[in-house]
Amino acid sequence: MALHCGKTCRQYLLHLAHDSVDFRLPELKALLALRGRQCDPSEAFREKSPFWRLCGLLEEDVRSVMSRTVCGKSAFELWGHGRTAAELKSSLLEYPIEKMTPFLQEESTYKINVYTFNKTLLFKDRIEKIDALGFLPFKGKVSLKDPDHIFCLLEDYGLDPNDIPEEPFHIYFGRWVADGQRELIRSHSVKKRHFIGNTSMDAGLSFIMANHAKVKAHDLVYDPFVGTGSLLVACSHFGAYVCGTDIDYNTIHGVGKASRKNQKWRGPDENIRANLRQYGTESFYVDVMVSDASKPVWRKGALFDAIITDPPYGIRESTRRTVYLPFLHSHVPVSMAYHLSDIFADLLNFAAHHLVMGGRLVYWLPIYRPEYCEEMVPLHPCLSVISNCEQTLSSHTSRRLITMEKIKEPEKSDVLAHLADSRFSPYQGHNSFREKYFSGITKKNGKGSERTATTESDGF
């Protein structure tokens, strides 16, 4: 991918992790937007590739992106590239020497790494490839332990592990600039977290959601289905103040049966605040409270910079709301079903009224894949869809991460828009997701016999 720039523009190479592939481009766009930068894919851009070329950026922009991304592994200042070793050499010889010189000084130390995607090279082959770069004017000494500068030769052998070519499809060489934040996936793993539940969000996806929402320091972020607070943990890591609500009293107060194996009851200090304390971000904890998302308790007006949430889908956690029935002559609320179509309609309406202008709503939408079409994604006149990324869960189910941005304040005419334009009407098909999830799909195999697809475990 590329930004519009001249031929003399400094280029950078982004090496991406090959998981959460659908989430990588929206994350990059969101992180560049935080720097006031835009990126538009070039004609040669391949979204599935693990290597993206960027231009039109400052090194500070690249470092800023890498300080947050969990989809990117490393970034390099690109000195040359080509489809063959000869093309790479020609490209490197054309690179302006004045841009190389500051990193090739006699008093500096360096090392060269070799990275291959989709192929493992023998040690002797790696050494041969490094020796082939002898034409570069390195003057300093090699230091493998603590070099001043790190360079990398990267080879792309394609995406098919069953058809690995002898020679790479493309070769890159450049100066290492920064690594991404993949370490956060390990350090914030729910396996090591103090307080977890049945549907605690995966650490990697939590940080991706925070990045898609453009969460930044001093923002106020809200999760209306907060659960055990995984999304609050991710947002607080980036310096945002966090708060949330949930209808489940036991989860909010950290009491009742534990979700952890070999533990029957939750301990006295198992709660959301303790999770933030575990990662040193307790100072960003505003509070959480028991509340029904269908009956928002917040005052009118724009309050939140971002709303990030994972609503219940009725699989592992029930979808329910509370109502008062006057004919029962009781002040005790009754729990009733909260249909998915109503959950999403209420969520978008809440976001339209309580997000600041330009604030983002990021949420998960469960999908029955054989019936999916873009018309199923809930819309609102005040919100614009920024991205729609799929995470496949089974042969017939997935969930899509929807990112929306507030583009205007609500008006009285928006109520009529829901009636006049079918695009803004709740999609009732979401209400049968639970039944479709458990039913599976009957398919025809190649021999004409039928088979039933089984459901898989997920975070619902």
PDB file of N, CA and C in Angstrom, residues 263-312:
ATOM      1  N   GLN A 263     -11.627 -23.918  40.677  1.00  0.00           N
ATOM      2  CA  GLN A 263     -11.981 -22.882  41.646  1.00  0.00           C
ATOM      3  C   GLN A 263     -13.498 -22.774  41.662  1.00  0.00           C
ATOM      4  N   LYS A 264     -14.114 -23.004  42.814  1.00  0.00           N
ATOM      5  CA  LYS A 264     -15.566 -23.046  42.885  1.00  0.00           C
ATOM      6  C   LYS A 264     -16.183 -21.662  43.009  1.00  0.00           C
ATOM      7  N   TRP A 265     -15.611 -20.826  43.895  1.00  0.00           N
ATOM      8  CA  TRP A 265     -16.192 -19.511  44.150  1.00  0.00           C
ATOM      9  C   TRP A 265     -15.153 -18.420  43.902  1.00  0.00           C
ATOM     10  N   ARG A 266     -15.613 -17.258  43.488  1.00  0.00           N
ATOM     11  CA  ARG A 266     -14.719 -16.125  43.280  1.00  0.00           C
ATOM     12  C   ARG A 266     -14.169 -15.629  44.610  1.00  0.00           C
ATOM     13  N   GLY A 267     -12.922 -15.154  44.568  1.00  0.00           N
ATOM     14  CA  GLY A 267     -12.260 -14.655  45.762  1.00  0.00           C
ATOM     15  C   GLY A 267     -12.735 -13.260  46.133  1.00  0.00           C
ATOM     16  N   PRO A 268     -12.318 -12.753  47.295  1.00  0.00           N
ATOM     17  CA  PRO A 268     -12.778 -11.454  47.795  1.00  0.00           C
ATOM     18  C   PRO A 268     -12.299 -10.267  46.956  1.00  0.00           C
ATOM     19  N   ASP A 269     -11.235 -10.437  46.186  1.00  0.00           N
ATOM     20  CA  ASP A 269     -10.697  -9.316  45.402  1.00  0.00           C
ATOM     21  C   ASP A 269     -10.719  -9.612  43.902  1.00  0.00           C
ATOM     22  N   GLU A 270     -11.705 -10.385  43.476  1.00  0.00           N
ATOM     23  CA  GLU A 270     -11.860 -10.669  42.045  1.00  0.00           C
ATOM     24  C   GLU A 270     -12.897  -9.716  41.489  1.00  0.00           C
ATOM     25  N   ASN A 271     -12.447  -8.659  40.847  1.00  0.00           N
ATOM     26  CA  ASN A 271     -13.339  -7.668  40.255  1.00  0.00           C
ATOM     27  C   ASN A 271     -12.594  -6.908  39.172  1.00  0.00           C
ATOM     28  N   ILE A 272     -13.310  -6.033  38.460  1.00  0.00           N
ATOM     29  CA  ILE A 272     -12.734  -5.315  37.335  1.00  0.00           C
ATOM     30  C   ILE A 272     -11.629  -4.372  37.783  1.00  0.00           C
ATOM     31  N   ARG A 273     -11.845  -3.686  38.905  1.00  0.00           N
ATOM     32  CA  ARG A 273     -10.809  -2.773  39.407  1.00  0.00           C
ATOM     33  C   ARG A 273      -9.499  -3.530  39.653  1.00  0.00           C
ATOM     34  N   ALA A 274      -9.595  -4.753  40.191  1.00  0.00           N
ATOM     35  CA  ALA A 274      -8.402  -5.547  40.459  1.00  0.00           C
ATOM     36  C   ALA A 274      -7.665  -5.896  39.167  1.00  0.00           C
ATOM     37  N   ASN A 275      -8.408  -6.080  38.061  1.00  0.00           N
ATOM     38  CA  ASN A 275      -7.763  -6.351  36.771  1.00  0.00           C
ATOM     39  C   ASN A 275      -6.910  -5.164  36.334  1.00  0.00           C
ATOM     40  N   LEU A 276      -7.455  -3.952  36.462  1.00  0.00           N
ATOM     41  CA  LEU A 276      -6.673  -2.772  36.085  1.00  0.00           C
ATOM     42  C   LEU A 276      -5.493  -2.572  37.028  1.00  0.00           C
ATOM     43  N   ARG A 277      -5.692  -2.886  38.299  1.00  0.00           N
ATOM     44  CA  ARG A 277      -4.591  -2.797  39.262  1.00  0.00           C
ATOM     45  C   ARG A 277      -3.472  -3.761  38.878  1.00  0.00           C
ATOM     46  N   GLN A 278      -3.836  -4.926  38.377  1.00  0.00           N
ATOM     47  CA  GLN A 278      -2.852  -5.933  37.978  1.00  0.00           C
ATOM     48  C   GLN A 278      -1.893  -5.400  36.914  1.00  0.00           C
ATOM     49  N   TYR A 279      -2.422  -4.523  36.016  1.00  0.00           N
ATOM     50  CA  TYR A 279      -1.609  -4.005  34.915  1.00  0.00           C
ATOM     51  C   TYR A 279      -1.152  -2.571  35.145  1.00  0.00           C
ATOM     52  N   GLY A 280      -1.332  -2.075  36.363  1.00  0.00           N
ATOM     53  CA  GLY A 280      -0.826  -0.754  36.693  1.00  0.00           C
ATOM     54  C   GLY A 280      -1.619   0.397  36.115  1.00  0.00           C
ATOM     55  N   THR A 281      -2.904   0.175  35.812  1.00  0.00           N
ATOM     56  CA  THR A 281      -3.718   1.243  35.216  1.00  0.00           C
ATOM     57  C   THR A 281      -4.949   1.564  36.070  1.00  0.00           C
ATOM     58  N   GLU A 282      -4.902   1.258  37.352  1.00  0.00           N
ATOM     59  CA  GLU A 282      -6.058   1.489  38.216  1.00  0.00           C
ATOM     60  C   GLU A 282      -6.431   2.970  38.279  1.00  0.00           C
ATOM     61  N   SER A 283      -5.481   3.860  38.067  1.00  0.00           N
ATOM     62  CA  SER A 283      -5.770   5.292  38.129  1.00  0.00           C
ATOM     63  C   SER A 283      -6.718   5.739  37.023  1.00  0.00           C
ATOM     64  N   PHE A 284      -6.902   4.902  35.976  1.00  0.00           N
ATOM     65  CA  PHE A 284      -7.807   5.240  34.871  1.00  0.00           C
ATOM     66  C   PHE A 284      -9.197   4.625  35.051  1.00  0.00           C
ATOM     67  N   TYR A 285      -9.390   3.934  36.166  1.00  0.00           N
ATOM     68  CA  TYR A 285     -10.681   3.285  36.441  1.00  0.00           C
ATOM     69  C   TYR A 285     -11.662   4.307  37.007  1.00  0.00           C
ATOM     70  N   VAL A 286     -12.746   4.572  36.284  1.00  0.00           N
ATOM     71  CA  VAL A 286     -13.780   5.488  36.763  1.00  0.00           C
ATOM     72  C   VAL A 286     -14.725   4.732  37.681  1.00  0.00           C
ATOM     73  N   ASP A 287     -15.453   3.767  37.131  1.00  0.00           N
ATOM     74  CA  ASP A 287     -16.313   2.892  37.936  1.00  0.00           C
ATOM     75  C   ASP A 287     -17.137   2.022  37.003  1.00  0.00           C
ATOM     76  N   VAL A 288     -17.767   1.004  37.582  1.00  0.00           N
ATOM     77  CA  VAL A 288     -18.743   0.183  36.866  1.00  0.00           C
ATOM     78  C   VAL A 288     -19.973   0.057  37.763  1.00  0.00           C
ATOM     79  N   MET A 289     -21.117  -0.213  37.158  1.00  0.00           N
ATOM     80  CA  MET A 289     -22.335  -0.346  37.950  1.00  0.00           C
ATOM     81  C   MET A 289     -23.316  -1.286  37.274  1.00  0.00           C
ATOM     82  N   VAL A 290     -24.228  -1.808  38.053  1.00  0.00           N
ATOM     83  CA  VAL A 290     -25.277  -2.676  37.536  1.00  0.00           C
ATOM     84  C   VAL A 290     -26.311  -1.806  36.834  1.00  0.00           C
ATOM     85  N   SER A 291     -26.582  -2.107  35.576  1.00  0.00           N
ATOM     86  CA  SER A 291     -27.541  -1.322  34.808  1.00  0.00           C
ATOM     87  C   SER A 291     -28.022  -2.129  33.611  1.00  0.00           C
ATOM     88  N   ASP A 292     -29.247  -1.869  33.212  1.00  0.00           N
ATOM     89  CA  ASP A 292     -29.864  -2.511  32.061  1.00  0.00           C
ATOM     90  C   ASP A 292     -29.586  -1.657  30.827  1.00  0.00           C
ATOM     91  N   ALA A 293     -28.930  -2.232  29.825  1.00  0.00           N
ATOM     92  CA  ALA A 293     -28.561  -1.464  28.627  1.00  0.00           C
ATOM     93  C   ALA A 293     -29.773  -0.952  27.866  1.00  0.00           C
ATOM     94  N   SER A 294     -30.915  -1.582  28.045  1.00  0.00           N
ATOM     95  CA  SER A 294     -32.121  -1.116  27.355  1.00  0.00           C
ATOM     96  C   SER A 294     -32.724   0.108  28.025  1.00  0.00           C
ATOM     97  N   LYS A 295     -32.226   0.446  29.218  1.00  0.00           N
ATOM     98  CA  LYS A 295     -32.716   1.610  29.956  1.00  0.00           C
ATOM     99  C   LYS A 295     -31.518   2.425  30.432  1.00  0.00           C
ATOM    100  N   PRO A 296     -30.877   3.163  29.521  1.00  0.00           N
ATOM    101  CA  PRO A 296     -29.667   3.910  29.882  1.00  0.00           C
ATOM    102  C   PRO A 296     -29.917   4.916  31.001  1.00  0.00           C
ATOM    103  N   VAL A 297     -28.959   5.007  31.888  1.00  0.00           N
ATOM    104  CA  VAL A 297     -29.104   5.856  33.074  1.00  0.00           C
ATOM    105  C   VAL A 297     -28.328   7.163  32.954  1.00  0.00           C
ATOM    106  N   TRP A 298     -27.697   7.389  31.811  1.00  0.00           N
ATOM    107  CA  TRP A 298     -26.824   8.550  31.671  1.00  0.00           C
ATOM    108  C   TRP A 298     -27.622   9.806  31.340  1.00  0.00           C
ATOM    109  N   ARG A 299     -27.102  10.931  31.769  1.00  0.00           N
ATOM    110  CA  ARG A 299     -27.731  12.210  31.430  1.00  0.00           C
ATOM    111  C   ARG A 299     -27.582  12.466  29.932  1.00  0.00           C
ATOM    112  N   LYS A 300     -28.436  13.331  29.405  1.00  0.00           N
ATOM    113  CA  LYS A 300     -28.403  13.633  27.979  1.00  0.00           C
ATOM    114  C   LYS A 300     -27.143  14.417  27.634  1.00  0.00           C
ATOM    115  N   GLY A 301     -26.665  14.191  26.411  1.00  0.00           N
ATOM    116  CA  GLY A 301     -25.492  14.914  25.946  1.00  0.00           C
ATOM    117  C   GLY A 301     -24.358  13.991  25.568  1.00  0.00           C
ATOM    118  N   ALA A 302     -23.401  14.526  24.836  1.00  0.00           N
ATOM    119  CA  ALA A 302     -22.231  13.763  24.400  1.00  0.00           C
ATOM    120  C   ALA A 302     -21.274  13.592  25.575  1.00  0.00           C
ATOM    121  N   LEU A 303     -21.039  12.357  25.970  1.00  0.00           N
ATOM    122  CA  LEU A 303     -20.219  12.068  27.147  1.00  0.00           C
ATOM    123  C   LEU A 303     -18.944  11.312  26.810  1.00  0.00           C
ATOM    124  N   PHE A 304     -19.006  10.428  25.811  1.00  0.00           N
ATOM    125  CA  PHE A 304     -17.944   9.446  25.618  1.00  0.00           C
ATOM    126  C   PHE A 304     -17.177   9.685  24.315  1.00  0.00           C
ATOM    127  N   ASP A 305     -15.863   9.491  24.390  1.00  0.00           N
ATOM    128  CA  ASP A 305     -15.024   9.563  23.190  1.00  0.00           C
ATOM    129  C   ASP A 305     -15.105   8.283  22.385  1.00  0.00           C
ATOM    130  N   ALA A 306     -15.394   7.182  23.057  1.00  0.00           N
ATOM    131  CA  ALA A 306     -15.533   5.901  22.363  1.00  0.00           C
ATOM    132  C   ALA A 306     -16.438   4.983  23.172  1.00  0.00           C
ATOM    133  N   ILE A 307     -17.205   4.167  22.474  1.00  0.00           N
ATOM    134  CA  ILE A 307     -18.015   3.112  23.081  1.00  0.00           C
ATOM    135  C   ILE A 307     -17.563   1.804  22.450  1.00  0.00           C
ATOM    136  N   ILE A 308     -17.039   0.913  23.265  1.00  0.00           N
ATOM    137  CA  ILE A 308     -16.488  -0.354  22.783  1.00  0.00           C
ATOM    138  C   ILE A 308     -17.144  -1.476  23.555  1.00  0.00           C
ATOM    139  N   THR A 309     -17.701  -2.457  22.845  1.00  0.00           N
ATOM    140  CA  THR A 309     -18.455  -3.469  23.577  1.00  0.00           C
ATOM    141  C   THR A 309     -18.598  -4.762  22.791  1.00  0.00           C
ATOM    142  N   ASP A 310     -18.901  -5.810  23.522  1.00  0.00           N
ATOM    143  CA  ASP A 310     -19.192  -7.130  22.955  1.00  0.00           C
ATOM    144  C   ASP A 310     -20.529  -7.585  23.542  1.00  0.00           C
ATOM    145  N   PRO A 311     -21.643  -7.268  22.880  1.00  0.00           N
ATOM    146  CA  PRO A 311     -22.959  -7.606  23.437  1.00  0.00           C
ATOM    147  C   PRO A 311     -23.139  -9.119  23.569  1.00  0.00           C
ATOM    148  N   PRO A 312     -23.988  -9.569  24.468  1.00  0.00           N
ATOM    149  CA  PRO A 312     -24.273 -11.009  24.582  1.00  0.00           C
ATOM    150  C   PRO A 312     -25.066 -11.485  23.367  1.00  0.00           C
TER     151      PRO A 312
END
